Each structure stands twice: as structure tokens, then as C-alpha cells.
PDB file of C-alpha atoms and ligand atoms in Angstrom:
ATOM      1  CA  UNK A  30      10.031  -0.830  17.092  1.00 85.00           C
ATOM      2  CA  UNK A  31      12.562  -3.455  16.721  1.00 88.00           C
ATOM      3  CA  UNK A  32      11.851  -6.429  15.110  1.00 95.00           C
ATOM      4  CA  UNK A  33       9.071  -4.610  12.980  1.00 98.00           C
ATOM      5  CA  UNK A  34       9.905  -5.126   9.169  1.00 98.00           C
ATOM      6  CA  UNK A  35       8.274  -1.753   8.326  1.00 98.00           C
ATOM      7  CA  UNK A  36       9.929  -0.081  11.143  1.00 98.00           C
ATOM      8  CA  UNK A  37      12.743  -1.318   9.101  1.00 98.00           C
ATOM      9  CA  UNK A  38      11.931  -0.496   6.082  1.00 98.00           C
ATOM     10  CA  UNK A  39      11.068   3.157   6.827  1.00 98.00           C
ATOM     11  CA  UNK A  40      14.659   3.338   8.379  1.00 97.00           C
ATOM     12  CA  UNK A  41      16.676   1.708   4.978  1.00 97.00           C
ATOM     13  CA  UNK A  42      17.256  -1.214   7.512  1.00 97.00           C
ATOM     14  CA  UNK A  43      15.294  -3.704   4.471  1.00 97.00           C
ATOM     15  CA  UNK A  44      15.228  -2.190   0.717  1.00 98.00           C
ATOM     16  CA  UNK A  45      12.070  -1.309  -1.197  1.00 98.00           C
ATOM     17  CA  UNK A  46      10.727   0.357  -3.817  1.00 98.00           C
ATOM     18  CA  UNK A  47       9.449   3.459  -2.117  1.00 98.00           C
ATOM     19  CA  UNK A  48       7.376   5.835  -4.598  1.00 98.00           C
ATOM     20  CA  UNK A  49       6.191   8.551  -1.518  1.00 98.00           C
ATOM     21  CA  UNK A  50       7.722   9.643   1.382  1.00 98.00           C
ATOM     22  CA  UNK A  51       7.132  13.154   3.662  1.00 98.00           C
ATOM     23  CA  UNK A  52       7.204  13.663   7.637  1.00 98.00           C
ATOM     24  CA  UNK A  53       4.477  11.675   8.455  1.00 98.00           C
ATOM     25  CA  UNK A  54       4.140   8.432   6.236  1.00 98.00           C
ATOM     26  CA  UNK A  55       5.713   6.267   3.392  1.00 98.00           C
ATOM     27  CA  UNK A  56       4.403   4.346   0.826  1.00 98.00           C
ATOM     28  CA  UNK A  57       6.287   1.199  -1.043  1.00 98.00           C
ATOM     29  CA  UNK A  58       4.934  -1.462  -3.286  1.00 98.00           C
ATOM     30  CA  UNK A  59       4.053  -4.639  -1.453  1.00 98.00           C
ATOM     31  CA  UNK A  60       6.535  -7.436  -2.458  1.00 98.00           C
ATOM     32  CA  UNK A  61       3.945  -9.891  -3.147  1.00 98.00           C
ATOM     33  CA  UNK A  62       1.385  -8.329  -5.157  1.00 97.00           C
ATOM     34  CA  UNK A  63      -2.010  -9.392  -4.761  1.00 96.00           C
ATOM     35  CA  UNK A  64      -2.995  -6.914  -7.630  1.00 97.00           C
ATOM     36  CA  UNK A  65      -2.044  -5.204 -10.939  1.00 97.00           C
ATOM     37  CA  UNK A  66      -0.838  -2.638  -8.336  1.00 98.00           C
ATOM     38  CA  UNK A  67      -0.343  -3.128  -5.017  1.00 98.00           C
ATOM     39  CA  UNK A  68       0.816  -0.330  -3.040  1.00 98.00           C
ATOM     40  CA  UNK A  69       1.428  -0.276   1.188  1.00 99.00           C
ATOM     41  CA  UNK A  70       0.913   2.888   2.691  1.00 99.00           C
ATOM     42  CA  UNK A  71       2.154   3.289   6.441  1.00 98.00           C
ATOM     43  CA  UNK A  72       2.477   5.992   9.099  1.00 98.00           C
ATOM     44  CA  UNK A  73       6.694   5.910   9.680  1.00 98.00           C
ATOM     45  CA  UNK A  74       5.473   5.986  13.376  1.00 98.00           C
ATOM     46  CA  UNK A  75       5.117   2.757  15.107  1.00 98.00           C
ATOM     47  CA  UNK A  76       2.081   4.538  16.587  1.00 97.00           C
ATOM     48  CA  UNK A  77      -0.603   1.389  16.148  1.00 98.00           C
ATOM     49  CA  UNK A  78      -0.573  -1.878  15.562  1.00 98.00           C
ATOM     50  CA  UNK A  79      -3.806  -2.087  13.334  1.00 98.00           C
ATOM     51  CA  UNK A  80      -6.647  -0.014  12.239  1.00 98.00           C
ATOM     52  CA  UNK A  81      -8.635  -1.450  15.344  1.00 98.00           C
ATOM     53  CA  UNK A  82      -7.063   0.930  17.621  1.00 98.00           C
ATOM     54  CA  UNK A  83      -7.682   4.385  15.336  1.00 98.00           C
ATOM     55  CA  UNK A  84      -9.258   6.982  17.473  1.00 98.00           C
ATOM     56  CA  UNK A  85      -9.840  10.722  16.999  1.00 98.00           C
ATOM     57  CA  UNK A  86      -6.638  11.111  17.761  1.00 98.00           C
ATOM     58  CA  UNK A  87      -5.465   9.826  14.887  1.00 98.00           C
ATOM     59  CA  UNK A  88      -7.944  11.506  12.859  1.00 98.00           C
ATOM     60  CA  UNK A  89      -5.728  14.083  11.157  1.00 98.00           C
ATOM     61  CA  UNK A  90      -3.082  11.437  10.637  1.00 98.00           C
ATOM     62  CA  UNK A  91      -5.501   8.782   8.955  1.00 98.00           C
ATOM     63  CA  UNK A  92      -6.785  11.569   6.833  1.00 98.00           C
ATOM     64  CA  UNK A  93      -3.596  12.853   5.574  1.00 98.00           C
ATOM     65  CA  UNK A  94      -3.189   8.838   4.698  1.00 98.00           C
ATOM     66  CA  UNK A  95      -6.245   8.512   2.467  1.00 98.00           C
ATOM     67  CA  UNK A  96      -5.232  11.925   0.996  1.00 98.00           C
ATOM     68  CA  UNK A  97      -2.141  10.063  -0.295  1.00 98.00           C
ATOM     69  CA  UNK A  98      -3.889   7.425  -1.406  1.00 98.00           C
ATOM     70  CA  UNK A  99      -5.740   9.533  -3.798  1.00 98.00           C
ATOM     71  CA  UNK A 100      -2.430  10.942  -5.267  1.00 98.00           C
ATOM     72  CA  UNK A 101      -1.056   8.269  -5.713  1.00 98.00           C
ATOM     73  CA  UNK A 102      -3.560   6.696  -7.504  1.00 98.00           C
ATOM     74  CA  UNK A 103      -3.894   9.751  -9.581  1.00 98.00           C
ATOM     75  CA  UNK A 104       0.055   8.934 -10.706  1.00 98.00           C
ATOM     76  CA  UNK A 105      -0.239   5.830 -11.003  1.00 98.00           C
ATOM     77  CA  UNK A 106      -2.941   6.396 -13.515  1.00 98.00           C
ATOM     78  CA  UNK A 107      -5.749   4.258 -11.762  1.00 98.00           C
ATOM     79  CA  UNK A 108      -8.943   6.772 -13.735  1.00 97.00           C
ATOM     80  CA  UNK A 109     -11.178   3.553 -12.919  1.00 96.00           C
ATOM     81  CA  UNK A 110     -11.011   3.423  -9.551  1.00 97.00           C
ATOM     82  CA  UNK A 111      -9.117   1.644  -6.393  1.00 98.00           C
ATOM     83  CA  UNK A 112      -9.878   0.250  -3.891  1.00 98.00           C
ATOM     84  CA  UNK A 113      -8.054   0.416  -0.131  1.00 98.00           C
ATOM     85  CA  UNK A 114      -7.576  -2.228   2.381  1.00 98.00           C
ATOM     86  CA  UNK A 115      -6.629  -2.293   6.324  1.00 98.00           C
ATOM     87  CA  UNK A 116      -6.435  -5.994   7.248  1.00 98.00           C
ATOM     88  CA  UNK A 117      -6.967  -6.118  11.483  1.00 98.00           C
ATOM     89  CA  UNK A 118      -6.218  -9.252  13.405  1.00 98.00           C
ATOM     90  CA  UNK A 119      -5.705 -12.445  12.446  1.00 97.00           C
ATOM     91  CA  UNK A 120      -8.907 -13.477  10.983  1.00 97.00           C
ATOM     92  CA  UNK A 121      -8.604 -10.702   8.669  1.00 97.00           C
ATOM     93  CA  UNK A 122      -4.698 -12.241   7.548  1.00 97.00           C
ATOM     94  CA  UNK A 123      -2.728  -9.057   9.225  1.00 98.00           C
ATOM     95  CA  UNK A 124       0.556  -9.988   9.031  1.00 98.00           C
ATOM     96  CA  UNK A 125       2.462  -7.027   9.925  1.00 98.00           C
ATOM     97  CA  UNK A 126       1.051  -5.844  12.975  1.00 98.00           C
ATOM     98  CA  UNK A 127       2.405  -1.882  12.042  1.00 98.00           C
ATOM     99  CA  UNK A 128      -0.492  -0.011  11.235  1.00 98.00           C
ATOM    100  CA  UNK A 129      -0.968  -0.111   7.157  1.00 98.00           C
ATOM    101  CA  UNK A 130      -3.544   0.514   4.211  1.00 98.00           C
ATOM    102  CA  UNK A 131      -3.328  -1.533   1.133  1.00 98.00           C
ATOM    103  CA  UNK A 132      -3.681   0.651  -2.383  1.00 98.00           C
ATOM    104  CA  UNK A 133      -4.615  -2.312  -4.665  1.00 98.00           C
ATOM    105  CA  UNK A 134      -5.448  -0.995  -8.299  1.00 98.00           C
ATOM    106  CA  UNK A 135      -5.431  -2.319 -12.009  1.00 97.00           C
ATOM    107  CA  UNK A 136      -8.236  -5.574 -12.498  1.00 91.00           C
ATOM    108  CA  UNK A 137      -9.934  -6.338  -8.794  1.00 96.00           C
ATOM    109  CA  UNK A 138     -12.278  -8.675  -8.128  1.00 93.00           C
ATOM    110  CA  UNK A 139     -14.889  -9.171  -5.653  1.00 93.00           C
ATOM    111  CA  UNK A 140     -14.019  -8.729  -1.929  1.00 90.00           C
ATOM    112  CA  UNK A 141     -13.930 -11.510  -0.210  1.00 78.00           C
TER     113      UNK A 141
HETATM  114  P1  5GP B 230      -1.113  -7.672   5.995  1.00 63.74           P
HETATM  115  O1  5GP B 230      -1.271  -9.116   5.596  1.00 63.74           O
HETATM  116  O2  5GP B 230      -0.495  -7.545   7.363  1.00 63.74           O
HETATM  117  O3  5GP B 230      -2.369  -6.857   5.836  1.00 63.74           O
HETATM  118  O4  5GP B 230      -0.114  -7.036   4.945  1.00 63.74           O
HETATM  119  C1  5GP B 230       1.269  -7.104   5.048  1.00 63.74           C
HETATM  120  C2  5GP B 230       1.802  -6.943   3.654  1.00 63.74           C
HETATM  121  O5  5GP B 230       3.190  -6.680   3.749  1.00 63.74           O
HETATM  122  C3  5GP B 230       1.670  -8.201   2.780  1.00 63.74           C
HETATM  123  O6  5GP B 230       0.883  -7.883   1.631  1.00 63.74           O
HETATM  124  C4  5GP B 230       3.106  -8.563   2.428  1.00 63.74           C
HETATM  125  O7  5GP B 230       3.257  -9.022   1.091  1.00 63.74           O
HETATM  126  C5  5GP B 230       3.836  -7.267   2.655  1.00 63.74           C
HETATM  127  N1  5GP B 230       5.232  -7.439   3.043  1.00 63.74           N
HETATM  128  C6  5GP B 230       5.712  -8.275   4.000  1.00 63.74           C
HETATM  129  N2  5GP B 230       7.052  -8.143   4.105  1.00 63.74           N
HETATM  130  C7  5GP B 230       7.410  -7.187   3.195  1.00 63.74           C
HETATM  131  C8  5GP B 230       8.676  -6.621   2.831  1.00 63.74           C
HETATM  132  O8  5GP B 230       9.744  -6.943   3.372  1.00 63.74           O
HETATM  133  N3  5GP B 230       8.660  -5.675   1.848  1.00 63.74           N
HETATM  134  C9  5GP B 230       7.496  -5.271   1.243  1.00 63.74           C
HETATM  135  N4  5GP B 230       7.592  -4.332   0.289  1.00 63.74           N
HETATM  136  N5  5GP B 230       6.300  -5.788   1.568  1.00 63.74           N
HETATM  137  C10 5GP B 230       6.264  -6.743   2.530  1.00 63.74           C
HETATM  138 ZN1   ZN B 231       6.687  -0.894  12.960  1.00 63.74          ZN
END
């Protein structure tokens, strides 16, 4: 979708550091880290604009997501724990209105 910065970033349009990529998504630290690690994982699909809209349709799709997440954490050596967060609308701060999921590890505090 034009004018989508993760759109553009899953196309090499804007840089980032990318640590997983296959078919169906790609994940890339957030450039303003509101963690010890902060990881964004997206579908390279402009399918949906937030997690508001996930159906069963998307069930295989979401799954294969959290799936990552798990690896990922598992590299990036987060034994303690993670936690994973989909910010919907503009109450919730979504900025980016591409589907995403937030891998935040390292010291968290409580949700807000
Ligand atoms: P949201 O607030 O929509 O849930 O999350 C959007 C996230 O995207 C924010 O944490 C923000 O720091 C991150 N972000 C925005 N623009 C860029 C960018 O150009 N590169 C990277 N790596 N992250 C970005
Ligand atoms: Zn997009």
C-alpha cells in the first residue's frame, strides 16, 4: 500500500534491521525502543490494518506469527519470558495502521 512505512520497509523502500524474514512475514527491531528489546513483527501483506479486523481467516496466518514470536525470543535469549503487544486504534496509540505485534523483552514493567 503506498504511503505505508512498513509496506516500505518490507520492500527495501526504508532500511532496517531485519533479523527474520520467509513468505509470509518479517520481523525488524522497532526504531524507538520502548524495551530492552523491542522487536515488530508484521505480515509483508497489507492484508489488515489492525488486530481488530483478525478473523478465522487469518487464523493460520496469525498463528504462524506467534510461532515466530517464540523463535525469536528463543534467539534472542529471552529464558524469562516476553511479552507481545497489538496496539488497535487510536486510544490504544496505533500508529502504523499495517497490521503488527510488538515482541518487547529484557526488564518490562506493568501494563498499562
Ligand atoms: P504502533 O504505535 O502503531 O503500535 O507501533 C508502531 C511502531 O512502529 C512504533 O513502536 C514505532 O517506533 C515503529 N516505527 C515507526 N516507524 C518506523 C520505522 O521507520 N522503522 C522502524 N524500525 N520502526 C518504526
Ligand atoms: Zn502496509
Amino acid at each position: 500500500m503506498d504511503n505505508c512505512i512498513f509496506c516500505k520497509i518490507v520492500k527495501g523502500e526504508i532500511p532496517s534491521r531485519k533479523l527474520y524474514e520467509d513468505e509470509q512475514v518479517v520481523a525488524f527491531y522497532d526504531v524507538a525502543p520502548a524495551a530492552p528489546v523491542h522487536v515488530l513483527v508484521i505480515p509483508k501483506e497489507h492484508i489488515l490494518e489492525s488486530a481488530r479486523e483478525i478473523t478465522g481467516a487469518y487464523g493460520a496466518l496469525i498463528a504462524h506469527i506467534y510461532e515466530v514470536i517464540a523463535k525469536l525470543a528463543d534467539e534472542l535469549g529471552l529464558t524469562g519470558g516476553y511479552r507481545v503487544v497489538t496496539n488497535a486504534g487510536p486510544d490504544a496509540g496505533q500508529t502504523v495502521m499495517h497490521l503488527h505485534f510488538h515482541l518487547l523483552g529484557g526488564k518490562l514493567g506493568p501494563m498499562a
